[in-house]
Every structure is written in structure tokens, then in C-alpha cells.
Coordinates of C-alpha atoms in Angstrom, one line a residue:
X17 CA 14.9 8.0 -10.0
X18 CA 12.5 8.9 -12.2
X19 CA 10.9 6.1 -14.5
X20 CA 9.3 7.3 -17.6
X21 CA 8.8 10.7 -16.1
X22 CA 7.1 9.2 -12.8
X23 CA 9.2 10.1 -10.2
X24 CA 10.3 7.2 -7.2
X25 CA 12.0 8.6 -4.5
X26 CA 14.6 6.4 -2.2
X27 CA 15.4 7.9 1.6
X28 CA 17.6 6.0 4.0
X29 CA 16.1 5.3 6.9
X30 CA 18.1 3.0 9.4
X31 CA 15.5 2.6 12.1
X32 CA 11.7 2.7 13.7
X33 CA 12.5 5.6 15.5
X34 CA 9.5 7.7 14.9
X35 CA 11.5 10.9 14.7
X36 CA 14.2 9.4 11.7
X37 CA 10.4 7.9 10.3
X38 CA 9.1 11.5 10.0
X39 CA 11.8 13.5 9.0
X40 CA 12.2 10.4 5.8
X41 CA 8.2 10.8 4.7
X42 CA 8.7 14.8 5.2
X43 CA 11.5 14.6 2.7
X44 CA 9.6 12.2 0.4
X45 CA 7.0 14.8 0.4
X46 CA 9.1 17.6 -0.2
X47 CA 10.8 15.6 -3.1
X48 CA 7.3 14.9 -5.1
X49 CA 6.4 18.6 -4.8
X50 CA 5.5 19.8 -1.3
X51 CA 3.0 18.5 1.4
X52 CA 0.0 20.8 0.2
X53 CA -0.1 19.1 -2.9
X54 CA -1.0 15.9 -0.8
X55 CA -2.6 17.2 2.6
X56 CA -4.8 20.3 2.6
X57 CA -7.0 21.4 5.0
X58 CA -10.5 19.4 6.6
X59 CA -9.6 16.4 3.7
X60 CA -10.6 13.5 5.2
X61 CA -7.5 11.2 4.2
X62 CA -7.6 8.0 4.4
X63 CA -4.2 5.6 5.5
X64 CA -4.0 2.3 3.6
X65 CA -1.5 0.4 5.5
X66 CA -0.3 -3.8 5.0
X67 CA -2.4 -5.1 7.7
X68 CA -2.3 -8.8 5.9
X69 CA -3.0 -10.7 9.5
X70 CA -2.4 -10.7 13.4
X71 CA 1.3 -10.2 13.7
X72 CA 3.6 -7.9 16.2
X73 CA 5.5 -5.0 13.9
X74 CA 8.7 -6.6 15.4
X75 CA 7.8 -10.4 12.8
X76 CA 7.8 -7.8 9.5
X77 CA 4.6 -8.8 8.1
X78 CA 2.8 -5.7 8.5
X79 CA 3.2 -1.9 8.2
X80 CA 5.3 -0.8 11.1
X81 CA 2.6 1.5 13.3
X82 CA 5.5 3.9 13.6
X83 CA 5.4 4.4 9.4
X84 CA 2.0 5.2 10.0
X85 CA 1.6 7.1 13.2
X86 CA 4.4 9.7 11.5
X87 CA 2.3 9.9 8.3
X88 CA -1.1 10.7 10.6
X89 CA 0.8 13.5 12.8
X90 CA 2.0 14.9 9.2
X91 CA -1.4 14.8 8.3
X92 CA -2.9 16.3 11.8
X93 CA -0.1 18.9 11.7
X94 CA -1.5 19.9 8.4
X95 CA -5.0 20.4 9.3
X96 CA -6.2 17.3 7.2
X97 CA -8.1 14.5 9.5
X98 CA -6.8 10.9 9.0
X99 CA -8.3 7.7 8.9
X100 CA -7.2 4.7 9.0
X101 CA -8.5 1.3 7.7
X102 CA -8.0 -2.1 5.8
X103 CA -9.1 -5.6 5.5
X104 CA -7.7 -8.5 6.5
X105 CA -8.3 -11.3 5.0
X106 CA -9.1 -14.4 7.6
X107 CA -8.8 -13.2 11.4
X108 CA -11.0 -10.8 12.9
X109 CA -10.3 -7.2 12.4
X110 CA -10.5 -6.4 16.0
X111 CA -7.8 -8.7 16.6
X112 CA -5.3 -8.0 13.6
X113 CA -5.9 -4.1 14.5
X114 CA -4.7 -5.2 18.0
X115 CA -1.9 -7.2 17.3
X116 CA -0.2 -5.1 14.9
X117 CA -0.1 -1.8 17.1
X118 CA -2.9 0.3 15.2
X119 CA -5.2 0.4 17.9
X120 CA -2.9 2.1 20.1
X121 CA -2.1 4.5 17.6
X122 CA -5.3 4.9 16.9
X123 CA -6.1 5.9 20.6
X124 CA -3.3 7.9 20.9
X125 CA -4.2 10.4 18.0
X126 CA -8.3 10.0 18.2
X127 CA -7.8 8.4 14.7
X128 CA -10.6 6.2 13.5
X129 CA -10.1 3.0 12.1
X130 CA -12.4 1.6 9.3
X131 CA -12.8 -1.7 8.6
X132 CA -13.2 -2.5 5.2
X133 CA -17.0 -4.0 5.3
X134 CA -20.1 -3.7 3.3
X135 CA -18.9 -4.7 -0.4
X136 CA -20.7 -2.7 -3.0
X137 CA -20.2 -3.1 -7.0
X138 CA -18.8 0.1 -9.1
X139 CA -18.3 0.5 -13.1
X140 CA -14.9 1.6 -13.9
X141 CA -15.5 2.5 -17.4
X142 CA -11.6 2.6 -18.3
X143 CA -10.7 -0.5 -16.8
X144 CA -9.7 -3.9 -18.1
X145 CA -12.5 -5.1 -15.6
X146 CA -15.3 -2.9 -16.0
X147 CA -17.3 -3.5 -13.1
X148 CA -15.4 -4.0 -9.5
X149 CA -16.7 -5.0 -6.0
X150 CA -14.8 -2.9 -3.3
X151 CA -15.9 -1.8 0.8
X152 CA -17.8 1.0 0.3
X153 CA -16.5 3.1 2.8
X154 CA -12.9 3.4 0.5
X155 CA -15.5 5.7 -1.6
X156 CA -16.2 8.2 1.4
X157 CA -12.2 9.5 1.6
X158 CA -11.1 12.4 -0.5
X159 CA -7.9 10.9 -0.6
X160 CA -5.8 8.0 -0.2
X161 CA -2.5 7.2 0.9
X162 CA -1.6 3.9 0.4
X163 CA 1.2 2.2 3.0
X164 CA 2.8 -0.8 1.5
X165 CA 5.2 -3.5 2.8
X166 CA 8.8 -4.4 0.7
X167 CA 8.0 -8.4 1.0
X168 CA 8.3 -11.7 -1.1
X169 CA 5.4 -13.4 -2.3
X170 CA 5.0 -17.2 -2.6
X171 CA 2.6 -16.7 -5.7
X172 CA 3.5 -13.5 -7.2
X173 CA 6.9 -13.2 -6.2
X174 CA 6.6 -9.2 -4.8
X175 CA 3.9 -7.8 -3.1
X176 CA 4.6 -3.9 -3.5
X177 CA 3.0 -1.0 -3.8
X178 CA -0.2 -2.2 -6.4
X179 CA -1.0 -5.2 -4.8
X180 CA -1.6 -3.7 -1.1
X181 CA -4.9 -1.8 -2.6
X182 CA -6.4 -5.4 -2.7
X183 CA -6.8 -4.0 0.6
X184 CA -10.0 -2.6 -0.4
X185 CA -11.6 -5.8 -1.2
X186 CA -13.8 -6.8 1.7
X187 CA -11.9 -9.8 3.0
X188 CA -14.4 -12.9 2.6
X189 CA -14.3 -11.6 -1.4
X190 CA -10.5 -11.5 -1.5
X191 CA -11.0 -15.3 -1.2
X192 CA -13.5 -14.9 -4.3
X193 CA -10.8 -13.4 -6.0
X194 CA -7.8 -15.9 -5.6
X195 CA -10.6 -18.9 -6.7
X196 CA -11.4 -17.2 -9.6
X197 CA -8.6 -16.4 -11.1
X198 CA -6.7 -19.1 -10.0
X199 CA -2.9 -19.4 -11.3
X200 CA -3.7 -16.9 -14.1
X201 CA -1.3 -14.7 -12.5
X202 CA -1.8 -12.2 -15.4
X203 CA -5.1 -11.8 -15.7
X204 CA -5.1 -11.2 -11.3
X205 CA -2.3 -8.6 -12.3
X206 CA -4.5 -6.7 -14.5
X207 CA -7.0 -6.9 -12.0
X208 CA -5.2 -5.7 -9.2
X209 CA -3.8 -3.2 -11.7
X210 CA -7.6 -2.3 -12.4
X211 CA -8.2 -1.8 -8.2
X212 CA -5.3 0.8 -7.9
X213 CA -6.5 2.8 -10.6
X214 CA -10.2 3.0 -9.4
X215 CA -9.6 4.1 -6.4
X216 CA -5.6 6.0 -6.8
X217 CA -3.8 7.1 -3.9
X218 CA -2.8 10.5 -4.0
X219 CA 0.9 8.7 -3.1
X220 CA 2.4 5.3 -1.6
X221 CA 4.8 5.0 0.9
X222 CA 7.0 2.3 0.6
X223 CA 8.1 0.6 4.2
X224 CA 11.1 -0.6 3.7
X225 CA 13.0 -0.6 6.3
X226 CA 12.5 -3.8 7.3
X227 CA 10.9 -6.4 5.1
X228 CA 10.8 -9.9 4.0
X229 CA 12.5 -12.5 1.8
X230 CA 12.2 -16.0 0.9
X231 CA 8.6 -17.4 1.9
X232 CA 6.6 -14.6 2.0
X233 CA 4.3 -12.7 2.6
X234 CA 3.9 -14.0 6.1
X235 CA 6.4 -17.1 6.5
X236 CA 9.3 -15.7 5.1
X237 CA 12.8 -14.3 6.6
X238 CA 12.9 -11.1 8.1
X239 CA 15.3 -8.6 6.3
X240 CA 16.7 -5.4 7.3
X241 CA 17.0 -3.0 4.0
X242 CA 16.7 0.4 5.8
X243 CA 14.5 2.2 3.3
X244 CA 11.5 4.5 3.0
X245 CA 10.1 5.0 -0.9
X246 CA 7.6 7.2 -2.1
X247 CA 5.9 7.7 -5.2
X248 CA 2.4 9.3 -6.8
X249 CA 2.7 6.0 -9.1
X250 CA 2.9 3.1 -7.8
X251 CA 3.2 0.6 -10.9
X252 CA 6.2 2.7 -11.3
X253 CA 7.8 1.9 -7.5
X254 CA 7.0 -1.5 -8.7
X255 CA 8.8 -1.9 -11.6
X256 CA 11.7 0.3 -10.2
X257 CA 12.0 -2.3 -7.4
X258 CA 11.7 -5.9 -9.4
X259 CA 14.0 -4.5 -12.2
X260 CA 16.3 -3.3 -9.3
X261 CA 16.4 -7.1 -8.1
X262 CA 16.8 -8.5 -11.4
X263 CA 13.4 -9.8 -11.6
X264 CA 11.8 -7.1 -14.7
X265 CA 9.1 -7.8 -16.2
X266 CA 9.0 -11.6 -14.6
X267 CA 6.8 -9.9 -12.0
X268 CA 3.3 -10.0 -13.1
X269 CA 1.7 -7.0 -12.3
X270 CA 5.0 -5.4 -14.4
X271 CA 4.6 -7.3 -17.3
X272 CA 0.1 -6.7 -17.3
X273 CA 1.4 -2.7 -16.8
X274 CA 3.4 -3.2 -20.1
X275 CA 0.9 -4.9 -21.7
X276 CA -2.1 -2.2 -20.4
X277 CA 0.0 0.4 -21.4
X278 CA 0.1 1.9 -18.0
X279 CA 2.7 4.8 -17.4
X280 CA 5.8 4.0 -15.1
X281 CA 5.6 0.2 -16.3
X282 CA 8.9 0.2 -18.1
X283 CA 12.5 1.3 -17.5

């Protein structure tokens, strides 16, 4: 699908199996133009996964490790050097990197995990927020790749491919955040809008295979869809997804990308 000339890629992928995991990402890849133009040699690339809280990978909630142990051999295979980091936003990090099966993976492949700590302010001169408080180790990465989760979300109904960079909010701040804008769901959108386009992964990989309905992003019911996504835009993912379930431009962050201008926002 390709949405205003940003193209969203859709592979089947009916299980964890880290094999069927690889060969769906390698064909994502291959799809937006070919692993070098993502991976190249001694980049230090950083893996954004959905590590929202202490959960197993079997509950849904988070990233499935074996999304992101594929991506990091892809990476390794390809000479680049992945890390891997986020911040949660109440329990320890220790404990959430635990719990969700990163740490393992981590040891495993000698990958080293960041936490998202140490918030420092930045100017973003072409945003709708012009200053922005992020973890300033997101800054040290030449690129990104940012690992959402398909999942409801009690306050703004989807939480996709955009809203996982509030990842790189140190988590006390993300607190901040949700008392200071409150129910202004549109003005949060813009600036969650703002965060992905400071910092841009160089693409986002949708885990889809299993995900979430009803109460989400952490309470709701888990749901087998069996998909992988990728993208080099991920308002466009976005909006391909909530038009897809008939929600348009009811979702926030689709409706402040309309009203930004921002490419990939309409169908």
C-alpha cells in the first residue's frame, strides 16, 4: 500500500517462531528498497521497542523479544552494531527489561541495553513545539529503528507506530507530559507528532502478530492478527491502520498529521 507515495508494507506472519520473524522483516526490508539503505557497516543502530511495563511476551503488552532479537541478528549479520533501549514509565528498568525477555536477548547477542535516563532539552526549529526534553543518550545512535506494538488505547484509542517514540521521554517526564496536556488529545498528538520527527527512525516495524483490543494498552484482550508492517513513515502506518478499522481521522495523532501537513497523513 502506498499512502500518498509513502509506502506501508503488510507480511503475514502466523507465529513467534524466530525463523518465520526474520524471513517477514527481511522481506519488509527488501520491499522498502534493500537492507543497505537501513543497515551499513560500524552504524551504531539503535532498537526502539514497546517496553510500556513488566509483562511476559506471552500477555501482549510488549514487543515480542523474538521481533527484536531477528531485527538485531539482521543488523549483526550486516556489520552494523545494535542497541537496544527504552523507558518505561513507572517500574524499574531492570525489572521491565527482565520481565519482558530483553535481557536474555541482550546476553545472548552482547547487545547493550540503554535506559532512557538523563533528560536534556533540544530546539527543534521545525516543530510545532520548538523546544523538547528527550534522554540524551537517543542523540548518540546514527539510527533508529523504532519497534511498535498493534494495541488499543483507553485515551487515544491506538497506540501505533508515532506514539511508541514517547519512548524517548525519560519516564518520570512522561508523567509531566500526560498532566500537562491533559485531555487535549490534539495538542499531545502534535506533540508526539513533534517527538517522531526530531529524532525519525530510519523505519518502524509494526508487531503485529499478536496485539491487543478493548482495554488497552495493558488491560485489554489479547488478539491474534498475524502481521508484521513496515514503513520509513510511520504517521503513514498509522493512518493506513485507523482508516483500515474504520476509525480515520477520529484518531488523534491522524487528524494533528492532517492538520500539520505531515506526509502519509491522508488516504
Amino acid at each position: 500500500m502506498e499512502n500518498n507515495k509513502e509506502k506501508v508494507v503488510l507480511v503475514r506472519c502466523k507465529s513467534y517462531n524466530l525463523e518465520e520473524v526474520k524471513s517477514s522483516i527481511l522481506s519488509i526490508l527488501e520491499s522498502l528498497g534493500g537492507i543497505r539503505k537501513f543497515i551499513s557497516p560500524k552504524e551504531k543502530i539503535l532498537i526502539k521497542p514497546n517496553l510500556l511495563s513488566a509483562r511476559t511476551p506471552e500477555e501482549g503488552v510488549t514487543t515480542h523479544p523474538s521481533v527484536v532479537q531477528a531485527l538485531a541478528e539482521i543488523i549483526i549479520e550486516n556489520r552494523g552494531i545494535p542497541y537496544l533501549g527504552d523507558s518505561p514509565s513507572i517500574e524499574s528498568f531492570h525489572k521491565v527489561i527482565t520481565k519482558t525477555g530483553m535481557k536474555k536477548i541482550s546476553m545472548e547477542k552482547e547487545i547493550k541495553i540503554i535506559p532512557f535516563e538523563d533528560p536534556v532539552n533540544v530546539d527543534f526549529k521545525d516543530g510545532e513545539f520548538k523546544k523538547l526534553e528527550i534522554a540524551k543518550p537517543v542523540l548518540e545512535f546514527d539510527k533508529i529503528i523504532n519497534i511498535a506494538k498493534l494495541k488499543t488505547h483507553t485515551q487515544f484509542i491506538l497506540t501505533l507506530g508515532v506514539k511508541n517514540m514517547f519512548g524517548i521521554v525519560p519516564g518520570r517526564r512522561k508523567a509531566e507530559c500526560h498532566i500537562r496536556f491533559g485531555n487535549d488529545l490534539f495538542s499531545f498528538s502534535k506533540f508526539l507528532i513533534d517527538l517522531y520527527r526530531f529524532k525519525k527512525p530510519v523505519i518502524t516495524i509494526l508487531d503485529g502478530i499478536i496485539g491487543m483490543d478493548g482495554n488497552g494498552p495493558s488491560n485489554g484482550r489479547k488478539r491474534w492478527f498475524g502481521i508484521i508492517m513496515g514503513t520509513e513513515n510511520a504517521i503513514a502506518l498509522d493512518t493506513f491502520i485507523s482508516y483500515s478499522l474504520g476509525i480515520g481521522n477520529e484518531y488523534s495523532i491522524v487528524k494533528a498529521g492532517e492538520k500539520m501537513g505531515i506526509k502519509g497523513s491522508k488516504i
